[in-house]
PDB file of C-alpha atoms in Angstrom:
ATOM      1  CA  UNK A   1      76.999 122.495 103.892  1.00 81.00           C
ATOM      2  CA  UNK A   2      73.401 123.509 103.322  1.00 84.00           C
ATOM      3  CA  UNK A   3      71.147 120.574 102.418  1.00 86.00           C
ATOM      4  CA  UNK A   4      69.682 122.565  99.531  1.00 92.00           C
ATOM      5  CA  UNK A   5      73.087 122.605  97.816  1.00 94.00           C
ATOM      6  CA  UNK A   6      73.238 118.821  98.118  1.00 95.00           C
ATOM      7  CA  UNK A   7      69.636 118.425  96.929  1.00 94.00           C
ATOM      8  CA  UNK A   8      70.335 120.572  93.869  1.00 93.00           C
ATOM      9  CA  UNK A   9      73.299 118.321  93.044  1.00 95.00           C
ATOM     10  CA  UNK A  10      71.383 115.013  93.273  1.00 95.00           C
ATOM     11  CA  UNK A  11      70.665 115.130  89.538  1.00 95.00           C
ATOM     12  CA  UNK A  12      74.102 116.522  88.613  1.00 96.00           C
ATOM     13  CA  UNK A  13      76.420 113.849  89.920  1.00 97.00           C
ATOM     14  CA  UNK A  14      79.262 112.216  88.003  1.00 97.00           C
ATOM     15  CA  UNK A  15      78.175 108.640  87.406  1.00 97.00           C
ATOM     16  CA  UNK A  16      80.590 107.749  84.621  1.00 96.00           C
ATOM     17  CA  UNK A  17      82.806 109.611  82.183  1.00 97.00           C
ATOM     18  CA  UNK A  18      83.699 108.505  78.690  1.00 95.00           C
ATOM     19  CA  UNK A  19      86.002 111.089  77.125  1.00 96.00           C
ATOM     20  CA  UNK A  20      87.028 109.476  73.846  1.00 94.00           C
ATOM     21  CA  UNK A  21      89.734 112.079  73.215  1.00 95.00           C
ATOM     22  CA  UNK A  22      91.650 111.438  76.455  1.00 96.00           C
ATOM     23  CA  UNK A  23      92.945 107.996  75.550  1.00 92.00           C
ATOM     24  CA  UNK A  24      92.326 104.423  76.617  1.00 90.00           C
ATOM     25  CA  UNK A  25      89.890 104.253  79.544  1.00 95.00           C
ATOM     26  CA  UNK A  26      89.366 101.737  82.315  1.00 93.00           C
ATOM     27  CA  UNK A  27      86.395 102.160  84.649  1.00 95.00           C
ATOM     28  CA  UNK A  28      87.151 101.067  88.203  1.00 92.00           C
ATOM     29  CA  UNK A  29      84.683 100.861  91.053  1.00 92.00           C
ATOM     30  CA  UNK A  30      84.987 104.590  91.738  1.00 94.00           C
ATOM     31  CA  UNK A  31      87.588 106.064  89.374  1.00 95.00           C
ATOM     32  CA  UNK A  32      87.667 106.377  85.600  1.00 97.00           C
ATOM     33  CA  UNK A  33      91.268 105.873  84.449  1.00 95.00           C
ATOM     34  CA  UNK A  34      92.588 107.373  81.192  1.00 97.00           C
ATOM     35  CA  UNK A  35      96.057 106.329  80.056  1.00 94.00           C
ATOM     36  CA  UNK A  36      98.286 108.372  77.802  1.00 91.00           C
ATOM     37  CA  UNK A  37     101.982 109.111  77.285  1.00 87.00           C
ATOM     38  CA  UNK A  38     103.206 107.694  80.578  1.00 91.00           C
ATOM     39  CA  UNK A  39     100.477 109.472  82.540  1.00 94.00           C
ATOM     40  CA  UNK A  40      97.226 108.379  84.035  1.00 95.00           C
ATOM     41  CA  UNK A  41      94.265 110.747  84.306  1.00 97.00           C
ATOM     42  CA  UNK A  42      92.180 109.693  87.306  1.00 97.00           C
ATOM     43  CA  UNK A  43      88.639 111.047  87.369  1.00 98.00           C
ATOM     44  CA  UNK A  44      87.036 110.324  90.734  1.00 96.00           C
ATOM     45  CA  UNK A  45      83.331 109.808  90.109  1.00 97.00           C
ATOM     46  CA  UNK A  46      80.431 110.006  92.552  1.00 98.00           C
ATOM     47  CA  UNK A  47      79.934 106.237  92.463  1.00 97.00           C
ATOM     48  CA  UNK A  48      79.987 104.441  95.791  1.00 95.00           C
ATOM     49  CA  UNK A  49      80.877 100.820  96.448  1.00 93.00           C
ATOM     50  CA  UNK A  50      80.355  98.503  99.403  1.00 91.00           C
ATOM     51  CA  UNK A  51      80.937  94.786  99.864  1.00 90.00           C
ATOM     52  CA  UNK A  52      82.909  94.962  96.592  1.00 87.00           C
ATOM     53  CA  UNK A  53      79.819  96.026  94.614  1.00 92.00           C
ATOM     54  CA  UNK A  54      79.083  99.396  93.016  1.00 95.00           C
ATOM     55  CA  UNK A  55      75.770 100.670  94.348  1.00 95.00           C
ATOM     56  CA  UNK A  56      73.080 101.790  91.893  1.00 94.00           C
ATOM     57  CA  UNK A  57      72.899 105.424  93.027  1.00 96.00           C
ATOM     58  CA  UNK A  58      75.595 108.096  93.214  1.00 97.00           C
ATOM     59  CA  UNK A  59      76.513 110.416  96.099  1.00 97.00           C
ATOM     60  CA  UNK A  60      76.670 114.181  95.433  1.00 97.00           C
ATOM     61  CA  UNK A  61      80.170 115.685  95.830  1.00 97.00           C
ATOM     62  CA  UNK A  62      81.639 112.345  96.890  1.00 96.00           C
ATOM     63  CA  UNK A  63      84.195 112.416  94.082  1.00 96.00           C
ATOM     64  CA  UNK A  64      85.326 115.905  95.019  1.00 97.00           C
ATOM     65  CA  UNK A  65      85.696 114.921  98.665  1.00 95.00           C
ATOM     66  CA  UNK A  66      87.677 111.765  97.869  1.00 94.00           C
ATOM     67  CA  UNK A  67      89.999 113.398  95.357  1.00 96.00           C
ATOM     68  CA  UNK A  68      90.724 116.411  97.543  1.00 96.00           C
ATOM     69  CA  UNK A  69      91.210 114.346 100.699  1.00 95.00           C
ATOM     70  CA  UNK A  70      93.645 112.085  98.858  1.00 96.00           C
ATOM     71  CA  UNK A  71      95.497 115.100  97.434  1.00 97.00           C
ATOM     72  CA  UNK A  72      95.820 116.565 100.936  1.00 97.00           C
ATOM     73  CA  UNK A  73      97.314 113.384 102.385  1.00 97.00           C
ATOM     74  CA  UNK A  74      99.522 112.602  99.389  1.00 98.00           C
ATOM     75  CA  UNK A  75     101.110 116.016  99.937  1.00 97.00           C
ATOM     76  CA  UNK A  76     101.351 115.458 103.711  1.00 97.00           C
ATOM     77  CA  UNK A  77     103.113 112.096 103.378  1.00 98.00           C
ATOM     78  CA  UNK A  78     105.402 112.515 100.370  1.00 97.00           C
ATOM     79  CA  UNK A  79     108.397 112.946 102.671  1.00 98.00           C
ATOM     80  CA  UNK A  80     107.813 109.384 103.925  1.00 97.00           C
ATOM     81  CA  UNK A  81     106.789 107.555 100.762  1.00 98.00           C
ATOM     82  CA  UNK A  82     106.998 108.690  97.115  1.00 98.00           C
ATOM     83  CA  UNK A  83     103.621 108.832  95.368  1.00 98.00           C
ATOM     84  CA  UNK A  84     102.280 108.982  91.834  1.00 97.00           C
ATOM     85  CA  UNK A  85     100.698 112.471  91.866  1.00 98.00           C
ATOM     86  CA  UNK A  86     101.795 114.977  89.212  1.00 97.00           C
ATOM     87  CA  UNK A  87      98.994 117.564  89.485  1.00 97.00           C
ATOM     88  CA  UNK A  88      95.361 118.120  90.553  1.00 97.00           C
ATOM     89  CA  UNK A  89      93.769 120.284  87.819  1.00 97.00           C
ATOM     90  CA  UNK A  90      90.135 119.863  88.923  1.00 97.00           C
ATOM     91  CA  UNK A  91      88.355 118.957  92.192  1.00 97.00           C
ATOM     92  CA  UNK A  92      87.580 115.504  90.750  1.00 98.00           C
ATOM     93  CA  UNK A  93      90.820 114.892  88.858  1.00 98.00           C
ATOM     94  CA  UNK A  94      94.373 113.793  89.606  1.00 98.00           C
ATOM     95  CA  UNK A  95      97.074 113.508  86.958  1.00 97.00           C
ATOM     96  CA  UNK A  96      99.477 110.749  87.970  1.00 97.00           C
ATOM     97  CA  UNK A  97     102.441 108.787  86.718  1.00 97.00           C
ATOM     98  CA  UNK A  98     101.474 105.619  84.892  1.00 95.00           C
ATOM     99  CA  UNK A  99     102.239 102.645  87.136  1.00 95.00           C
ATOM    100  CA  UNK A 100     101.846  98.898  87.143  1.00 94.00           C
ATOM    101  CA  UNK A 101      99.765  98.228  90.285  1.00 94.00           C
ATOM    102  CA  UNK A 102     101.005  95.771  92.883  1.00 96.00           C
ATOM    103  CA  UNK A 103      97.961  93.454  93.205  1.00 94.00           C
ATOM    104  CA  UNK A 104      97.855  93.594  96.994  1.00 96.00           C
ATOM    105  CA  UNK A 105      95.980  95.951  99.299  1.00 96.00           C
ATOM    106  CA  UNK A 106      98.035  96.606 102.415  1.00 98.00           C
ATOM    107  CA  UNK A 107      95.353  96.971 105.078  1.00 98.00           C
ATOM    108  CA  UNK A 108      96.678  98.330 108.381  1.00 98.00           C
ATOM    109  CA  UNK A 109      94.576  97.914 111.509  1.00 98.00           C
ATOM    110  CA  UNK A 110      95.134  99.729 114.782  1.00 98.00           C
ATOM    111  CA  UNK A 111      91.803  98.796 116.369  1.00 98.00           C
ATOM    112  CA  UNK A 112      89.484  95.792 116.231  1.00 98.00           C
ATOM    113  CA  UNK A 113      86.653  96.974 113.995  1.00 95.00           C
ATOM    114  CA  UNK A 114      84.672  96.193 110.866  1.00 90.00           C
ATOM    115  CA  UNK A 115      85.689  93.014 109.039  1.00 92.00           C
ATOM    116  CA  UNK A 116      88.361  92.199 111.634  1.00 96.00           C
ATOM    117  CA  UNK A 117      85.833  92.395 114.461  1.00 97.00           C
ATOM    118  CA  UNK A 118      83.292  90.287 112.584  1.00 94.00           C
ATOM    119  CA  UNK A 119      85.934  87.595 112.093  1.00 96.00           C
ATOM    120  CA  UNK A 120      87.086  87.850 115.714  1.00 97.00           C
ATOM    121  CA  UNK A 121      83.528  87.708 117.018  1.00 97.00           C
ATOM    122  CA  UNK A 122      82.985  84.367 115.297  1.00 96.00           C
ATOM    123  CA  UNK A 123      86.080  82.919 116.954  1.00 97.00           C
ATOM    124  CA  UNK A 124      88.926  83.689 114.565  1.00 96.00           C
ATOM    125  CA  UNK A 125      92.163  84.495 116.439  1.00 97.00           C
ATOM    126  CA  UNK A 126      94.581  84.646 113.520  1.00 97.00           C
ATOM    127  CA  UNK A 127      93.936  87.213 110.790  1.00 97.00           C
ATOM    128  CA  UNK A 128      96.187  87.146 107.733  1.00 97.00           C
ATOM    129  CA  UNK A 129      98.803  85.321 109.781  1.00 96.00           C
ATOM    130  CA  UNK A 130      98.629  87.890 112.600  1.00 96.00           C
ATOM    131  CA  UNK A 131      97.754  86.433 116.013  1.00 96.00           C
ATOM    132  CA  UNK A 132      95.095  88.300 117.995  1.00 97.00           C
ATOM    133  CA  UNK A 133      94.897  87.926 121.796  1.00 97.00           C
ATOM    134  CA  UNK A 134      91.771  86.616 123.507  1.00 97.00           C
ATOM    135  CA  UNK A 135      89.480  88.943 125.407  1.00 97.00           C
ATOM    136  CA  UNK A 136      89.437  91.907 123.039  1.00 98.00           C
ATOM    137  CA  UNK A 137      86.312  94.018 122.748  1.00 98.00           C
ATOM    138  CA  UNK A 138      84.863  95.556 119.620  1.00 97.00           C
ATOM    139  CA  UNK A 139      86.708  98.800 118.809  1.00 97.00           C
ATOM    140  CA  UNK A 140      89.505  98.072 121.285  1.00 98.00           C
ATOM    141  CA  UNK A 141      92.999  99.193 120.349  1.00 98.00           C
ATOM    142  CA  UNK A 142      95.283  96.378 119.275  1.00 98.00           C
ATOM    143  CA  UNK A 143      98.612  95.872 121.079  1.00 97.00           C
ATOM    144  CA  UNK A 144     100.249  97.353 117.968  1.00 97.00           C
ATOM    145  CA  UNK A 145      99.124  98.090 114.405  1.00 98.00           C
ATOM    146  CA  UNK A 146      99.117  95.040 112.136  1.00 98.00           C
ATOM    147  CA  UNK A 147      99.280  94.599 108.359  1.00 98.00           C
ATOM    148  CA  UNK A 148      96.504  92.345 107.040  1.00 98.00           C
ATOM    149  CA  UNK A 149      96.952  92.114 103.260  1.00 97.00           C
ATOM    150  CA  UNK A 150      94.269  91.224 100.770  1.00 95.00           C
ATOM    151  CA  UNK A 151      94.617  90.207  97.153  1.00 89.00           C
ATOM    152  CA  UNK A 152      92.790  92.491  94.754  1.00 72.00           C
ATOM    153  CA  UNK A 153      90.045  90.651  92.897  1.00 61.00           C
ATOM    154  CA  UNK A 154      88.946  91.692  89.403  1.00 56.00           C
ATOM    155  CA  UNK A 155      85.407  90.727  90.416  1.00 54.00           C
ATOM    156  CA  UNK A 156      83.806  89.764  93.713  1.00 50.00           C
ATOM    157  CA  UNK A 157      85.404  89.954  97.133  1.00 59.00           C
ATOM    158  CA  UNK A 158      89.054  90.625  97.861  1.00 74.00           C
ATOM    159  CA  UNK A 159      90.589  87.788  99.869  1.00 89.00           C
ATOM    160  CA  UNK A 160      92.523  87.935 103.136  1.00 94.00           C
ATOM    161  CA  UNK A 161      95.977  86.400 102.746  1.00 96.00           C
ATOM    162  CA  UNK A 162      99.089  85.930 104.832  1.00 97.00           C
ATOM    163  CA  UNK A 163     102.420  87.513 103.914  1.00 97.00           C
ATOM    164  CA  UNK A 164     103.570  84.214 102.426  1.00 96.00           C
ATOM    165  CA  UNK A 165     100.346  83.737 100.439  1.00 96.00           C
ATOM    166  CA  UNK A 166     100.534  87.304  99.131  1.00 95.00           C
ATOM    167  CA  UNK A 167     104.083  86.742  97.893  1.00 95.00           C
ATOM    168  CA  UNK A 168     103.186  83.409  96.298  1.00 93.00           C
ATOM    169  CA  UNK A 169      99.930  84.597  94.741  1.00 89.00           C
ATOM    170  CA  UNK A 170     101.256  87.837  93.261  1.00 88.00           C
ATOM    171  CA  UNK A 171     104.791  86.660  92.466  1.00 86.00           C
ATOM    172  CA  UNK A 172     106.420  89.685  94.076  1.00 92.00           C
ATOM    173  CA  UNK A 173     109.622  89.019  95.974  1.00 94.00           C
ATOM    174  CA  UNK A 174     109.796  89.008  99.760  1.00 97.00           C
ATOM    175  CA  UNK A 175     112.005  92.107  99.903  1.00 97.00           C
ATOM    176  CA  UNK A 176     109.450  94.131  97.913  1.00 97.00           C
ATOM    177  CA  UNK A 177     106.583  92.931 100.085  1.00 97.00           C
ATOM    178  CA  UNK A 178     108.471  93.812 103.272  1.00 98.00           C
ATOM    179  CA  UNK A 179     109.376  97.264 101.927  1.00 98.00           C
ATOM    180  CA  UNK A 180     105.739  98.002 101.119  1.00 98.00           C
ATOM    181  CA  UNK A 181     104.520  96.656 104.477  1.00 98.00           C
ATOM    182  CA  UNK A 182     107.071  98.901 106.219  1.00 98.00           C
ATOM    183  CA  UNK A 183     105.853 101.885 104.205  1.00 98.00           C
ATOM    184  CA  UNK A 184     102.237 101.035 105.063  1.00 98.00           C
ATOM    185  CA  UNK A 185     103.029 101.064 108.790  1.00 98.00           C
ATOM    186  CA  UNK A 186     104.938 104.354 108.464  1.00 98.00           C
ATOM    187  CA  UNK A 187     101.998 105.924 106.635  1.00 98.00           C
ATOM    188  CA  UNK A 188      99.624 104.632 109.296  1.00 98.00           C
ATOM    189  CA  UNK A 189     101.745 106.200 112.039  1.00 98.00           C
ATOM    190  CA  UNK A 190     101.734 109.557 110.211  1.00 98.00           C
ATOM    191  CA  UNK A 191      97.997 109.297 109.595  1.00 97.00           C
ATOM    192  CA  UNK A 192      97.406 108.485 113.258  1.00 97.00           C
ATOM    193  CA  UNK A 193      99.426 111.518 114.339  1.00 97.00           C
ATOM    194  CA  UNK A 194      97.529 113.794 111.973  1.00 96.00           C
ATOM    195  CA  UNK A 195      94.203 112.329 113.088  1.00 96.00           C
ATOM    196  CA  UNK A 196      95.067 112.893 116.750  1.00 97.00           C
ATOM    197  CA  UNK A 197      95.704 116.576 116.018  1.00 96.00           C
ATOM    198  CA  UNK A 198      92.085 116.754 114.819  1.00 95.00           C
ATOM    199  CA  UNK A 199      90.618 114.826 117.760  1.00 95.00           C
ATOM    200  CA  UNK A 200      90.332 111.558 115.835  1.00 95.00           C
ATOM    201  CA  UNK A 201      91.645 108.013 115.995  1.00 97.00           C
ATOM    202  CA  UNK A 202      92.717 106.351 112.738  1.00 97.00           C
ATOM    203  CA  UNK A 203      91.181 102.904 113.191  1.00 97.00           C
ATOM    204  CA  UNK A 204      92.153 101.127 109.984  1.00 97.00           C
ATOM    205  CA  UNK A 205      92.960 101.946 106.389  1.00 97.00           C
ATOM    206  CA  UNK A 206      94.330 100.478 103.183  1.00 97.00           C
ATOM    207  CA  UNK A 207      97.265 101.425 100.993  1.00 98.00           C
ATOM    208  CA  UNK A 208      97.985 100.497  97.398  1.00 97.00           C
ATOM    209  CA  UNK A 209     101.303 100.693  95.613  1.00 98.00           C
ATOM    210  CA  UNK A 210     102.572 100.533  92.063  1.00 96.00           C
ATOM    211  CA  UNK A 211     105.779 100.456  90.064  1.00 96.00           C
ATOM    212  CA  UNK A 212     106.686 103.201  87.587  1.00 95.00           C
ATOM    213  CA  UNK A 213     108.190 102.562  84.162  1.00 92.00           C
ATOM    214  CA  UNK A 214     111.585 103.258  85.758  1.00 93.00           C
ATOM    215  CA  UNK A 215     110.979 100.474  88.280  1.00 95.00           C
ATOM    216  CA  UNK A 216     110.396 102.752  91.257  1.00 96.00           C
ATOM    217  CA  UNK A 217     107.824 101.793  93.888  1.00 98.00           C
ATOM    218  CA  UNK A 218     105.269 104.521  94.692  1.00 98.00           C
ATOM    219  CA  UNK A 219     102.045 105.006  96.647  1.00 98.00           C
ATOM    220  CA  UNK A 220      99.002 105.108  94.350  1.00 96.00           C
ATOM    221  CA  UNK A 221      95.183 105.228  94.372  1.00 92.00           C
ATOM    222  CA  UNK A 222      94.185 107.114  97.545  1.00 93.00           C
ATOM    223  CA  UNK A 223      95.340 107.668 101.096  1.00 95.00           C
ATOM    224  CA  UNK A 224      93.387 108.235 104.328  1.00 95.00           C
ATOM    225  CA  UNK A 225      90.106 108.990 102.537  1.00 90.00           C
ATOM    226  CA  UNK A 226      86.628 108.015 103.772  1.00 81.00           C
ATOM    227  CA  UNK A 227      86.554 105.228 101.166  1.00 83.00           C
ATOM    228  CA  UNK A 228      89.798 103.703 102.381  1.00 91.00           C
ATOM    229  CA  UNK A 229      89.814 104.553 106.092  1.00 93.00           C
ATOM    230  CA  UNK A 230      87.837 104.392 109.296  1.00 93.00           C
ATOM    231  CA  UNK A 231      88.118 107.037 112.013  1.00 94.00           C
ATOM    232  CA  UNK A 232      86.743 107.259 115.561  1.00 95.00           C
ATOM    233  CA  UNK A 233      86.273 110.435 117.550  1.00 95.00           C
ATOM    234  CA  UNK A 234      88.715 110.576 120.463  1.00 97.00           C
ATOM    235  CA  UNK A 235      86.192 112.283 122.716  1.00 97.00           C
ATOM    236  CA  UNK A 236      84.120 109.667 124.495  1.00 98.00           C
ATOM    237  CA  UNK A 237      86.071 106.737 123.046  1.00 98.00           C
ATOM    238  CA  UNK A 238      87.103 105.200 126.382  1.00 98.00           C
ATOM    239  CA  UNK A 239      83.666 105.661 127.938  1.00 98.00           C
ATOM    240  CA  UNK A 240      81.891 104.047 125.006  1.00 98.00           C
ATOM    241  CA  UNK A 241      84.393 101.191 124.981  1.00 98.00           C
ATOM    242  CA  UNK A 242      83.896 100.535 128.703  1.00 97.00           C
ATOM    243  CA  UNK A 243      80.110 100.580 128.289  1.00 97.00           C
ATOM    244  CA  UNK A 244      80.157  98.374 125.201  1.00 96.00           C
ATOM    245  CA  UNK A 245      78.496 101.033 123.070  1.00 96.00           C
ATOM    246  CA  UNK A 246      79.228 101.697 119.387  1.00 94.00           C
ATOM    247  CA  UNK A 247      81.875 104.308 118.734  1.00 95.00           C
ATOM    248  CA  UNK A 248      81.186 107.596 116.999  1.00 93.00           C
ATOM    249  CA  UNK A 249      82.974 107.140 113.743  1.00 88.00           C
ATOM    250  CA  UNK A 250      83.764 108.839 110.484  1.00 83.00           C
ATOM    251  CA  UNK A 251      83.824 106.262 107.707  1.00 79.00           C
ATOM    252  CA  UNK A 252      81.505 104.659 105.221  1.00 84.00           C
ATOM    253  CA  UNK A 253      80.867 101.783 107.637  1.00 82.00           C
ATOM    254  CA  UNK A 254      77.434 103.283 108.290  1.00 88.00           C
ATOM    255  CA  UNK A 255      76.679 102.708 104.591  1.00 93.00           C
ATOM    256  CA  UNK A 256      77.571  99.033 105.008  1.00 90.00           C
ATOM    257  CA  UNK A 257      75.420  98.876 108.143  1.00 91.00           C
ATOM    258  CA  UNK A 258      72.471 100.433 106.296  1.00 95.00           C
ATOM    259  CA  UNK A 259      72.877  97.888 103.503  1.00 96.00           C
ATOM    260  CA  UNK A 260      73.040  95.005 105.996  1.00 94.00           C
ATOM    261  CA  UNK A 261      69.886  96.304 107.672  1.00 95.00           C
ATOM    262  CA  UNK A 262      68.270  96.137 104.220  1.00 96.00           C
ATOM    263  CA  UNK A 263      69.428  92.574 103.570  1.00 95.00           C
ATOM    264  CA  UNK A 264      72.484  93.184 101.417  1.00 96.00           C
ATOM    265  CA  UNK A 265      76.034  92.006 102.168  1.00 93.00           C
ATOM    266  CA  UNK A 266      77.206  91.269  98.651  1.00 92.00           C
ATOM    267  CA  UNK A 267      76.383  87.579  98.949  1.00 92.00           C
ATOM    268  CA  UNK A 268      75.079  85.545  96.064  1.00 92.00           C
ATOM    269  CA  UNK A 269      71.330  86.019  95.889  1.00 94.00           C
ATOM    270  CA  UNK A 270      71.316  89.283  97.884  1.00 95.00           C
ATOM    271  CA  UNK A 271      69.166  91.955  96.250  1.00 94.00           C
ATOM    272  CA  UNK A 272      70.839  95.341  96.173  1.00 94.00           C
ATOM    273  CA  UNK A 273      68.539  98.011  97.665  1.00 95.00           C
ATOM    274  CA  UNK A 274      67.869 101.417  96.167  1.00 96.00           C
ATOM    275  CA  UNK A 275      69.413 104.328  98.073  1.00 96.00           C
ATOM    276  CA  UNK A 276      66.702 106.928  98.851  1.00 97.00           C
ATOM    277  CA  UNK A 277      67.590 110.556  98.135  1.00 96.00           C
ATOM    278  CA  UNK A 278      67.402 111.358 101.849  1.00 96.00           C
ATOM    279  CA  UNK A 279      70.035 108.713 102.543  1.00 96.00           C
ATOM    280  CA  UNK A 280      72.208 109.896  99.636  1.00 97.00           C
ATOM    281  CA  UNK A 281      72.085 113.385 101.164  1.00 96.00           C
ATOM    282  CA  UNK A 282      73.040 111.974 104.556  1.00 94.00           C
ATOM    283  CA  UNK A 283      76.014 110.155 103.018  1.00 94.00           C
ATOM    284  CA  UNK A 284      77.195 113.393 101.402  1.00 96.00           C
ATOM    285  CA  UNK A 285      77.048 115.187 104.741  1.00 94.00           C
ATOM    286  CA  UNK A 286      79.117 112.428 106.344  1.00 90.00           C
ATOM    287  CA  UNK A 287      81.745 112.576 103.607  1.00 91.00           C
ATOM    288  CA  UNK A 288      82.001 116.358 103.894  1.00 94.00           C
ATOM    289  CA  UNK A 289      82.199 116.082 107.677  1.00 90.00           C
ATOM    290  CA  UNK A 290      85.089 113.653 107.359  1.00 87.00           C
ATOM    291  CA  UNK A 291      86.964 115.900 104.937  1.00 93.00           C
ATOM    292  CA  UNK A 292      86.590 118.946 107.136  1.00 95.00           C
ATOM    293  CA  UNK A 293      87.410 117.055 110.313  1.00 93.00           C
ATOM    294  CA  UNK A 294      90.500 115.199 109.120  1.00 92.00           C
ATOM    295  CA  UNK A 295      91.974 118.119 107.165  1.00 94.00           C
ATOM    296  CA  UNK A 296      90.866 120.998 109.375  1.00 93.00           C
ATOM    297  CA  UNK A 297      89.802 122.833 106.203  1.00 95.00           C
ATOM    298  CA  UNK A 298      86.405 123.959 104.938  1.00 96.00           C
ATOM    299  CA  UNK A 299      85.024 122.001 101.999  1.00 96.00           C
ATOM    300  CA  UNK A 300      84.296 124.321  99.083  1.00 95.00           C
ATOM    301  CA  UNK A 301      82.044 122.432  96.643  1.00 96.00           C
ATOM    302  CA  UNK A 302      82.195 123.121  92.942  1.00 97.00           C
ATOM    303  CA  UNK A 303      78.524 123.351  91.915  1.00 96.00           C
ATOM    304  CA  UNK A 304      79.022 123.661  88.172  1.00 95.00           C
ATOM    305  CA  UNK A 305      75.705 122.755  86.443  1.00 94.00           C
ATOM    306  CA  UNK A 306      77.540 120.358  84.114  1.00 95.00           C
ATOM    307  CA  UNK A 307      80.431 118.763  86.027  1.00 96.00           C
ATOM    308  CA  UNK A 308      81.396 116.440  83.161  1.00 96.00           C
ATOM    309  CA  UNK A 309      81.883 119.439  80.876  1.00 96.00           C
ATOM    310  CA  UNK A 310      83.808 121.293  83.611  1.00 97.00           C
ATOM    311  CA  UNK A 311      86.176 118.332  83.989  1.00 97.00           C
ATOM    312  CA  UNK A 312      86.723 118.010  80.241  1.00 97.00           C
ATOM    313  CA  UNK A 313      87.544 121.716  79.986  1.00 96.00           C
ATOM    314  CA  UNK A 314      90.038 121.358  82.842  1.00 97.00           C
ATOM    315  CA  UNK A 315      91.677 118.541  80.885  1.00 96.00           C
ATOM    316  CA  UNK A 316      91.895 120.402  77.579  1.00 95.00           C
ATOM    317  CA  UNK A 317      95.710 120.220  77.691  1.00 92.00           C
ATOM    318  CA  UNK A 318      95.483 116.431  77.739  1.00 93.00           C
ATOM    319  CA  UNK A 319      93.289 115.920  74.664  1.00 91.00           C
ATOM    320  CA  UNK A 320      95.115 113.623  72.249  1.00 85.00           C
ATOM    321  CA  UNK A 321      95.711 114.886  68.724  1.00 67.00           C
ATOM    322  CA  UNK A 322      93.739 113.040  66.085  1.00 57.00           C
ATOM    323  CA  UNK A 323      91.153 111.690  68.538  1.00 58.00           C
ATOM    324  CA  UNK A 324      87.612 111.347  67.286  1.00 50.00           C
TER     325      UNK A 324
END
């Protein structure tokens, strides 16, 4: 994508929507959620979060990339696991079944990277109840993929938990937990196969699940997007690993690294830095690169001069009667 297109969009990002006529709204870290008549309207904004904090600046086209990547992988995995998607009427919007979220993120790790590596590097050898062998190097493939659940925090950092702690903390039964963990591993295997077809390695990712009003368990939120996943390029992986060099990766880990270089890790007292426009543009390019690489499709940005109005027009069928 031409940098001028991104530059033109810097002042036309979707920071937050507040459509009073679409129903009750909850603003998450990235998505604005409107609830109505057994449906949920999910508007994926251009907000970006890291270390469980929403950053002060937005990223052009990020919402479009996330929503369309998720839509692609929801479609590609619905034979394995049922999901909540009903339709995608706009590049930033998904209409989904209303669900009660299971308050656990099922993080699946196939390689030692990111948070897992940082814990391992300081001597931890058991992560979420999963034993890790000695002698592993950063970015090395694990003997087999592991599920490392976290509890979803309303504020602050999510917490690593074991299977038993997750069951106790969230009050879900063991059979439900095991079903969802099995689904998470199946999704990870499918994602790894699809990544390999595009010359990538799926390093780690997270899955979230919910329960419909009928009691059915379904995949929700997002799947295999740059916000939820980390990818390495296959080419050069072994050489870089042997030489102890950082891997070429597609993820938002480089955003976390930039923040750490500027003194921010989400700790109490850390001052959140301002993202320069040049860096915001760089982040957009990385998100677009990930979309095009993992899907094998060209990203076609919608450059409407007023994206909030465009979205509202696309949702005209969902305006509630009698709304102010």
